[in-house]
Short mmCIF file of C-alpha atoms in Angstrom, two decimals:
data_model
loop_
_atom_site.label_atom_id
_atom_site.label_comp_id
_atom_site.label_asym_id
_atom_site.label_seq_id
_atom_site.Cartn_x
_atom_site.Cartn_y
_atom_site.Cartn_z
CA MET A 1 -26.77 -16.69 4.10
CA ILE A 2 -26.82 -13.37 5.90
CA PRO A 3 -29.60 -11.19 4.30
CA VAL A 4 -28.18 -8.07 2.47
CA THR A 5 -30.40 -5.06 2.96
CA PRO A 6 -29.55 -1.52 1.70
CA LEU A 7 -27.08 0.35 4.02
CA ALA A 8 -28.67 2.97 6.27
CA ASN A 9 -28.50 6.30 5.07
CA GLU A 10 -27.36 7.87 8.34
CA ARG A 11 -24.43 9.54 10.01
CA PRO A 12 -20.98 8.18 9.40
CA SER A 13 -20.85 6.64 12.83
CA ALA A 14 -24.03 4.73 12.43
CA LEU A 15 -22.90 3.66 8.80
CA ALA A 16 -19.59 2.47 10.34
CA THR A 17 -21.52 0.61 13.04
CA GLU A 18 -23.80 -1.21 10.56
CA ILE A 19 -21.04 -2.35 8.31
CA SER A 20 -19.17 -3.57 11.26
CA GLU A 21 -22.21 -5.62 12.41
CA ARG A 22 -22.85 -6.87 8.79
CA LEU A 23 -19.06 -8.04 8.50
CA ASN A 24 -18.74 -9.64 11.93
CA ALA A 25 -22.08 -11.70 11.17
CA ALA A 26 -20.68 -12.79 7.99
CA ILE A 27 -17.04 -13.62 9.43
CA ARG A 28 -18.96 -15.53 12.31
CA GLU A 29 -20.67 -17.66 9.51
CA HIS A 30 -17.70 -18.15 7.72
CA LEU A 31 -15.60 -19.22 10.57
CA LEU A 32 -18.23 -21.82 11.62
CA SER A 33 -17.61 -23.69 8.38
CA ALA A 34 -13.91 -24.03 9.49
CA PHE A 35 -14.38 -24.88 13.31
CA ALA A 36 -16.10 -27.59 14.78
CA PRO A 37 -19.55 -27.27 16.02
CA ASP A 38 -18.27 -26.29 19.33
CA ASN A 39 -16.14 -23.66 17.82
CA THR A 40 -12.94 -25.46 18.42
CA LYS A 41 -10.44 -25.90 15.69
CA THR A 42 -9.09 -29.70 15.20
CA LEU A 43 -6.01 -30.69 13.47
CA ARG A 44 -5.91 -33.42 10.75
CA SER A 45 -4.14 -36.98 11.10
CA PHE A 46 -0.78 -37.59 9.46
CA SER A 47 -0.11 -40.73 7.43
CA ALA A 48 2.69 -43.23 8.34
CA PRO A 49 5.27 -41.53 5.85
CA GLU A 50 4.31 -38.03 7.14
CA ALA A 51 4.86 -39.33 10.73
CA ALA A 52 8.26 -40.70 9.71
CA GLU A 53 9.26 -37.64 8.04
CA LEU A 54 8.39 -35.61 10.96
CA LEU A 55 10.16 -37.80 13.34
CA GLY A 56 13.23 -38.15 10.97
CA VAL A 57 13.16 -41.96 10.68
CA SER A 58 12.25 -44.34 7.80
CA GLY A 59 9.14 -46.22 7.34
CA GLN A 60 11.11 -49.49 8.09
CA PHE A 61 11.95 -48.00 11.49
CA MET A 62 8.42 -46.97 12.33
CA ARG A 63 7.25 -50.65 11.57
CA LYS A 64 10.04 -52.08 13.67
CA VAL A 65 9.23 -49.93 16.68
CA HIS A 66 5.60 -50.74 16.44
CA ALA A 67 6.39 -54.55 16.21
CA GLU A 68 8.85 -54.36 19.22
CA GLY A 69 5.92 -52.31 21.06
CA THR A 70 8.47 -49.47 21.82
CA ILE A 71 5.43 -47.02 20.70
CA PRO A 72 1.88 -48.25 20.63
CA GLU A 73 -0.19 -48.45 17.60
CA PRO A 74 -2.07 -45.42 16.54
CA ASP A 75 -5.76 -45.28 17.20
CA ASP A 76 -6.57 -44.76 13.70
CA ILE A 77 -5.60 -47.71 11.20
CA ARG A 78 -7.54 -47.83 8.00
CA GLY A 79 -7.09 -50.60 5.41
CA GLY A 80 -3.96 -51.79 7.29
CA ARG A 81 -2.37 -48.16 7.01
CA ARG A 82 -1.53 -45.99 10.18
CA TYR A 83 -2.60 -42.73 10.77
CA TYR A 84 -1.31 -40.57 13.51
CA THR A 85 -2.66 -37.65 15.43
CA ALA A 86 0.02 -34.97 16.29
CA GLN A 87 -0.39 -35.78 19.91
CA GLU A 88 0.62 -39.46 19.15
CA ILE A 89 3.64 -38.32 17.28
CA TRP A 90 4.51 -35.92 20.08
CA ASP A 91 4.21 -38.88 22.51
CA ALA A 92 6.50 -41.03 20.17
CA ARG A 93 8.99 -38.45 20.33
CA GLU A 94 9.17 -38.66 24.17
CA VAL A 95 9.43 -42.48 24.01
CA LEU A 96 11.90 -42.57 21.37
CA GLU A 97 14.12 -39.76 23.08
CA LYS A 98 14.59 -41.87 26.28
CA THR A 99 16.18 -44.71 24.07
CA SER A 100 18.20 -42.50 21.71
CA ARG A 101 21.90 -42.77 21.70
CA LYS A 102 22.07 -39.19 20.70
CA LYS A 103 20.37 -36.56 23.10
CA GLY A 104 18.04 -34.38 21.39
CA ARG A 105 17.55 -36.33 18.20
CA TYR A 106 13.80 -36.49 18.65
CA LEU A 107 13.27 -33.60 20.99
CA PRO A 108 15.65 -30.83 20.04
CA ARG A 109 14.90 -28.87 22.95
CA ARG A 110 17.28 -26.27 24.66
CA SER A 111 19.08 -27.28 27.76
CA GLY A 112 21.66 -26.10 30.03
CA GLU A 113 22.93 -22.50 29.34
CA GLU A 114 20.84 -22.39 25.98
CA GLN A 115 19.03 -19.06 25.94
CA LEU A 116 15.17 -18.85 24.96
CA GLN A 117 14.88 -17.78 21.37
CA VAL A 118 12.66 -15.02 20.78
CA TRP A 119 11.93 -14.12 17.15
CA GLN A 120 10.03 -11.23 16.17
CA LEU A 121 8.44 -10.59 12.66
CA MET A 122 7.93 -7.07 11.93
CA ASN A 123 7.18 -4.59 8.97
CA PHE A 124 4.77 -1.65 8.91
CA LYS A 125 3.66 -2.50 5.41
CA GLY A 126 0.49 -4.52 5.46
CA GLY A 127 0.11 -7.62 3.21
CA SER A 128 3.94 -8.63 3.94
CA SER A 129 2.77 -12.01 5.12
CA LYS A 130 3.81 -11.48 8.87
CA SER A 131 1.09 -13.53 10.48
CA THR A 132 1.07 -16.15 7.63
CA THR A 133 4.82 -16.65 8.26
CA SER A 134 4.48 -16.51 12.04
CA VAL A 135 1.93 -19.53 12.12
CA HIS A 136 3.78 -21.41 9.47
CA LEU A 137 6.96 -21.29 11.62
CA ALA A 138 5.04 -21.96 14.61
CA HIS A 139 3.55 -25.07 13.05
CA TYR A 140 6.77 -26.18 11.48
CA PHE A 141 8.50 -26.14 14.80
CA ALA A 142 5.78 -27.64 16.81
CA LEU A 143 5.60 -30.61 14.63
CA ARG A 144 9.49 -31.16 15.04
CA GLY A 145 9.21 -31.21 18.91
CA TYR A 146 10.03 -27.70 19.81
CA ARG A 147 7.90 -26.10 22.70
CA VAL A 148 6.75 -22.88 20.97
CA LEU A 149 4.96 -19.73 22.25
CA VAL A 150 3.38 -17.44 19.79
CA VAL A 151 2.86 -13.77 21.20
CA ASP A 152 0.24 -11.91 19.24
CA LEU A 153 1.22 -8.24 19.26
CA ASP A 154 -1.36 -7.29 16.73
CA PRO A 155 -4.84 -5.94 18.22
CA GLN A 156 -6.44 -7.17 15.05
CA GLY A 157 -5.82 -10.74 16.25
CA SER A 158 -5.05 -12.40 13.26
CA LEU A 159 -2.71 -14.79 14.44
CA THR A 160 -4.78 -15.37 17.47
CA SER A 161 -7.74 -16.56 14.95
CA MET A 162 -5.37 -18.72 13.15
CA CYS A 163 -4.24 -20.49 16.29
CA GLY A 164 -7.90 -21.63 16.99
CA ILE A 165 -9.00 -18.79 19.40
CA SER A 166 -11.64 -16.63 17.46
CA PRO A 167 -12.53 -13.11 18.74
CA GLU A 168 -15.02 -12.99 15.88
CA ILE A 169 -17.00 -15.89 17.42
CA GLU A 170 -16.56 -15.52 21.17
CA PHE A 171 -13.67 -14.63 23.23
CA ASP A 172 -13.32 -13.10 26.72
CA GLY A 173 -10.43 -14.67 28.24
CA LEU A 174 -7.02 -13.01 29.19
CA THR A 175 -4.82 -11.53 26.51
CA VAL A 176 -1.30 -10.43 26.22
CA TYR A 177 -2.50 -6.91 27.15
CA ASP A 178 -3.23 -8.04 30.80
CA ALA A 179 0.26 -9.20 31.11
CA ILE A 180 2.00 -5.96 29.83
CA ARG A 181 -0.52 -3.34 31.23
CA TYR A 182 0.70 -0.80 33.79
CA ASP A 183 -2.16 -1.26 36.45
CA GLU A 184 -2.05 -4.46 38.11
CA PRO A 185 -0.77 -6.80 35.40
CA VAL A 186 -1.27 -10.50 35.54
CA ASN A 187 1.36 -13.28 35.28
CA MET A 188 2.19 -14.25 31.90
CA ALA A 189 1.62 -17.69 32.78
CA ASP A 190 -2.19 -16.96 33.28
CA VAL A 191 -2.31 -15.37 30.03
CA VAL A 192 -0.64 -18.08 27.73
CA VAL A 193 -3.10 -21.09 26.83
CA PRO A 194 -2.25 -24.24 24.97
CA THR A 195 -3.62 -24.61 21.41
CA TYR A 196 -5.20 -27.57 19.52
CA PHE A 197 -1.55 -28.03 18.11
CA PRO A 198 0.67 -30.13 20.46
CA GLY A 199 3.67 -28.26 21.67
CA LEU A 200 2.25 -24.87 20.57
CA SER A 201 0.84 -22.25 23.02
CA ILE A 202 -0.46 -18.65 22.47
CA ALA A 203 -0.71 -15.34 24.20
CA PRO A 204 -3.42 -14.19 22.43
CA SER A 205 -4.70 -10.80 21.36
CA ARG A 206 -7.79 -8.71 20.77
CA LEU A 207 -8.79 -5.24 20.25
CA MET A 208 -8.03 -4.12 23.71
CA LEU A 209 -4.42 -4.54 23.21
CA SER A 210 -4.33 -1.23 21.32
CA GLU A 211 -4.81 0.26 24.82
CA PHE A 212 -1.16 -0.29 25.43
CA GLU A 213 -0.24 2.26 22.85
CA THR A 214 -2.32 4.90 24.40
CA GLU A 215 -1.21 4.15 28.10
CA SER A 216 2.31 4.13 26.81
CA ALA A 217 2.12 7.56 25.42
CA VAL A 218 0.97 9.05 28.76
CA HIS A 219 2.86 6.74 31.11
CA SER A 220 5.72 8.61 32.86
CA ASN A 221 7.10 6.23 35.60
CA PRO A 222 10.82 5.84 34.78
CA ASP A 223 10.80 2.47 36.84
CA GLN A 224 8.38 0.77 34.45
CA PRO A 225 9.30 1.92 30.92
CA PHE A 226 7.31 0.58 28.22
CA PHE A 227 10.04 -1.12 26.35
CA THR A 228 10.68 -3.54 29.34
CA ARG A 229 6.93 -4.83 29.55
CA ILE A 230 7.11 -7.69 27.08
CA ARG A 231 10.56 -8.68 28.05
CA ASN A 232 9.55 -8.91 31.60
CA ALA A 233 6.31 -10.89 30.79
CA LEU A 234 8.30 -13.27 28.78
CA ALA A 235 10.76 -13.97 31.51
CA GLN A 236 7.87 -15.25 33.62
CA VAL A 237 7.40 -18.24 31.34
CA GLU A 238 10.80 -18.60 29.59
CA ASP A 239 11.49 -22.23 31.49
CA ASP A 240 8.48 -23.60 29.42
CA PHE A 241 9.63 -22.87 26.18
CA ASP A 242 12.29 -23.10 23.58
CA LEU A 243 11.10 -20.67 21.04
CA VAL A 244 8.86 -17.52 21.07
CA LEU A 245 7.57 -16.08 17.78
CA MET A 246 6.13 -12.38 18.00
CA ASP A 247 3.79 -11.10 15.40
CA SER A 248 3.69 -7.34 15.41
CA PRO A 249 1.00 -5.01 14.17
CA PRO A 250 1.86 -3.15 10.83
CA GLN A 251 2.96 -0.28 12.33
CA LEU A 252 5.98 1.15 14.23
CA GLY A 253 4.41 1.86 17.72
CA PHE A 254 5.02 1.13 21.37
CA LEU A 255 4.32 -2.59 20.89
CA THR A 256 6.44 -3.16 18.14
CA ILE A 257 9.18 -1.18 19.81
CA ALA A 258 8.63 -3.27 23.06
CA GLY A 259 8.70 -6.40 21.00
CA MET A 260 12.22 -5.31 19.51
CA ALA A 261 13.60 -4.80 23.03
CA ALA A 262 12.57 -8.20 23.99
CA ALA A 263 13.59 -10.01 21.00
CA SER A 264 16.87 -12.07 20.20
CA SER A 265 16.35 -11.96 16.67
CA LEU A 266 14.47 -10.31 13.83
CA ILE A 267 12.91 -11.09 10.66
CA VAL A 268 11.43 -8.47 8.31
CA PRO A 269 9.08 -10.15 5.87
CA LEU A 270 9.39 -8.43 2.44
CA THR A 271 7.28 -8.78 -0.69
CA PRO A 272 9.41 -8.08 -3.92
CA SER A 273 7.72 -4.86 -5.24
CA MET A 274 9.31 -1.51 -5.24
CA LEU A 275 6.52 -0.09 -3.01
CA ASP A 276 7.28 -2.55 -0.46
CA VAL A 277 10.95 -2.22 -0.71
CA SER A 278 10.64 1.56 -0.34
CA SER A 279 8.21 1.31 2.50
CA THR A 280 10.56 -1.09 4.30
CA ALA A 281 13.31 1.42 3.82
CA GLN A 282 11.25 4.07 5.59
CA PHE A 283 10.25 1.49 8.29
CA LEU A 284 13.88 0.76 8.98
CA GLU A 285 14.99 4.21 9.00
CA LEU A 286 12.50 5.03 11.90
CA ALA A 287 13.23 1.63 13.54
CA GLY A 288 16.95 2.62 13.64
CA ALA A 289 15.95 6.02 15.20
CA TYR A 290 13.79 4.55 17.80
CA MET A 291 16.34 1.79 18.78
CA GLY A 292 18.59 4.59 19.31
CA VAL A 293 16.18 6.40 21.81
CA ILE A 294 15.42 3.33 23.98
CA GLU A 295 19.19 2.45 23.87
CA ASP A 296 19.82 5.96 25.34
CA ALA A 297 16.90 5.14 27.92
CA GLY A 298 18.60 1.99 29.11
CA ALA A 299 17.57 -0.78 26.81
CA THR A 300 19.94 -3.38 25.78
CA LEU A 301 19.44 -4.50 22.17
CA GLN A 302 21.53 -7.36 20.95
CA TYR A 303 20.41 -9.40 18.14
CA ASP A 304 21.84 -12.97 17.05
CA HIS A 305 20.16 -12.65 13.58
CA PHE A 306 18.71 -9.79 11.89
CA LYS A 307 17.07 -11.23 8.48
CA PHE A 308 14.90 -9.98 5.41
CA LEU A 309 12.68 -12.78 4.31
CA ILE A 310 11.20 -12.44 0.77
CA THR A 311 7.44 -13.49 0.88
CA ARG A 312 5.00 -13.77 -1.91
CA ASP A 313 7.80 -14.80 -4.09
CA GLU A 314 6.99 -15.31 -7.87
CA PRO A 315 9.86 -17.15 -9.49
CA THR A 316 8.18 -16.60 -13.07
CA ASP A 317 7.58 -12.72 -12.40
CA VAL A 318 10.66 -11.03 -13.89
CA PRO A 319 10.33 -7.42 -12.06
CA SER A 320 9.98 -9.15 -8.75
CA GLN A 321 12.87 -11.36 -9.43
CA GLN A 322 15.04 -8.44 -10.39
CA LEU A 323 14.06 -6.73 -7.01
CA THR A 324 14.89 -9.96 -5.20
CA SER A 325 18.38 -10.19 -6.80
CA PHE A 326 18.89 -6.26 -5.90
CA MET A 327 18.20 -7.13 -2.20
CA ARG A 328 20.60 -10.01 -2.21
CA ALA A 329 23.21 -7.99 -3.99
CA LEU A 330 22.78 -5.05 -1.58
CA PHE A 331 22.36 -7.03 1.73
CA GLN A 332 23.80 -10.49 0.97
CA ASP A 333 23.50 -12.91 3.74
CA ARG A 334 21.12 -10.42 5.39
CA VAL A 335 18.36 -11.79 2.93
CA MET A 336 17.39 -15.56 3.90
CA SER A 337 18.30 -17.91 1.18
CA ALA A 338 14.66 -19.60 1.59
CA THR A 339 11.66 -17.57 0.29
CA ALA A 340 8.16 -17.93 1.02
CA LEU A 341 6.39 -18.64 -2.31
CA LYS A 342 3.16 -17.15 -3.46
CA SER A 343 0.95 -19.96 -3.85
CA THR A 344 -2.90 -20.61 -4.15
CA ALA A 345 -2.35 -23.46 -1.73
CA ILE A 346 -1.21 -21.19 1.16
CA SER A 347 -3.84 -18.68 -0.09
CA ASP A 348 -6.66 -21.21 0.11
CA ALA A 349 -5.42 -22.59 3.56
CA THR A 350 -5.17 -19.12 5.06
CA MET A 351 -8.86 -18.64 3.81
CA LEU A 352 -9.97 -21.17 6.31
CA LYS A 353 -7.35 -19.95 8.92
CA GLN A 354 -4.94 -22.73 8.30
CA SER A 355 -1.31 -23.45 7.61
CA ILE A 356 -0.19 -25.66 4.85
CA TYR A 357 0.68 -28.18 7.43
CA GLU A 358 -3.02 -28.66 8.38
CA VAL A 359 -4.21 -29.25 5.02
CA VAL A 360 -4.39 -32.64 3.55
CA ARG A 361 -2.35 -33.31 0.46
CA SER A 362 -4.99 -35.13 -1.57
CA GLU A 363 -7.43 -32.26 -1.23
CA MET A 364 -5.10 -30.00 -3.38
CA THR A 365 -3.38 -30.42 -6.62
CA ARG A 366 -0.31 -32.26 -5.35
CA ALA A 367 2.42 -30.44 -7.49
CA THR A 368 0.80 -27.03 -5.92
CA TYR A 369 0.71 -28.51 -2.39
CA ASP A 370 4.41 -30.01 -2.62
CA ARG A 371 5.82 -26.58 -4.02
CA ALA A 372 4.14 -24.64 -1.01
CA LYS A 373 4.97 -26.98 1.57
CA GLY A 374 8.52 -27.21 0.36
CA SER A 375 8.72 -23.63 0.41
CA MET A 376 7.57 -23.14 4.26
CA ASP A 377 9.85 -26.19 5.02
CA ALA A 378 12.72 -24.39 3.73
CA VAL A 379 11.94 -21.27 5.52
CA GLY A 380 11.53 -23.08 8.77
CA HIS A 381 14.46 -25.19 8.42
CA GLU A 382 16.85 -21.99 7.60
CA VAL A 383 15.35 -20.54 10.86
CA GLU A 384 16.01 -23.61 12.74
CA THR A 385 19.53 -23.61 11.52
CA MET A 386 20.05 -20.06 12.95
CA ILE A 387 18.47 -21.28 16.26
CA GLN A 388 20.84 -24.05 16.42
CA GLN A 389 23.73 -21.75 15.79
CA SER A 390 22.69 -19.22 18.50
CA TRP A 391 22.59 -22.18 20.93
CA GLY A 392 26.16 -23.01 19.60
CA ARG A 393 25.25 -26.48 18.16
CA LYS A 394 26.83 -27.80 15.08
#
């Protein structure tokens, strides 16, 4: 444990520095319990029923393709039961896709004229579960064979930490700031790094990203407007991905607006409380005004989908359900049908910077785990349906 000593009775600047040092030390110790000894995150293995579900096949089919040698046996077999790494499932997709009669059954990636899907999650109310939703969507799609890029636009780097790169422990690599800065930006391909999760890459963030806000405020070159920076960076890597998920900071600044100009669809996570609904109304009022400004400056904004997602949903809480019903009555299909439940399973996983997909079911109360996973599966499936619609698929 970190020794607790009285805070120094000094100037506010010294006090803030001391508090920061204590917190960073405590966070470092906490994270070391969640990471491997070399400070890298690892992903659990998946049982045979889980692997079959992810591949969309039956257990009998899995046994058949193993018996035929179509896909190799997993390295981990315990008591006659197969356990698969995410990479082994990913490799199985590649093999099965080659022999499938239906193209895209195992690798539902975009092709031909299908456009890169860029989804931004935004709201300037803290606690709306933007980062939690972003990482769950990222894991959902990666586990289903999509090539996913997450772009962390929040200088606090919460999503970066959840993807296995921890600024609190040690991180001095390139960030999304290096790709969108005005002075000698680097290619986005040099920023993007693969994660421990097969199919998932990240353009990471750290505190330096906040410099973009300052630089954009004083930048005056009309040939390099701020709202083109993220869009242009993504264009450099679009051939490598099917889906981009952008997690915005809890404010309506230059980063959020530049993300809006790059996005093809928007999700506004919203917790069902009057304070959050009122805050979101103000946020959207400002967002609408800023959209008009950058459109007048030459930006083209066109969204396939603009949706509200109810997060931290409590089905037994009457006031919150009344607000949810109010939102559905007011905006109808603008509010997603699926909701992200308020769940101790998700909260406990998030404490260790994990999604529900990284948790072993037997380590939790099974009913609690099943409700939480079912909730996030439903959210992911609804977004997947909208993506398929954007691609013109049935």
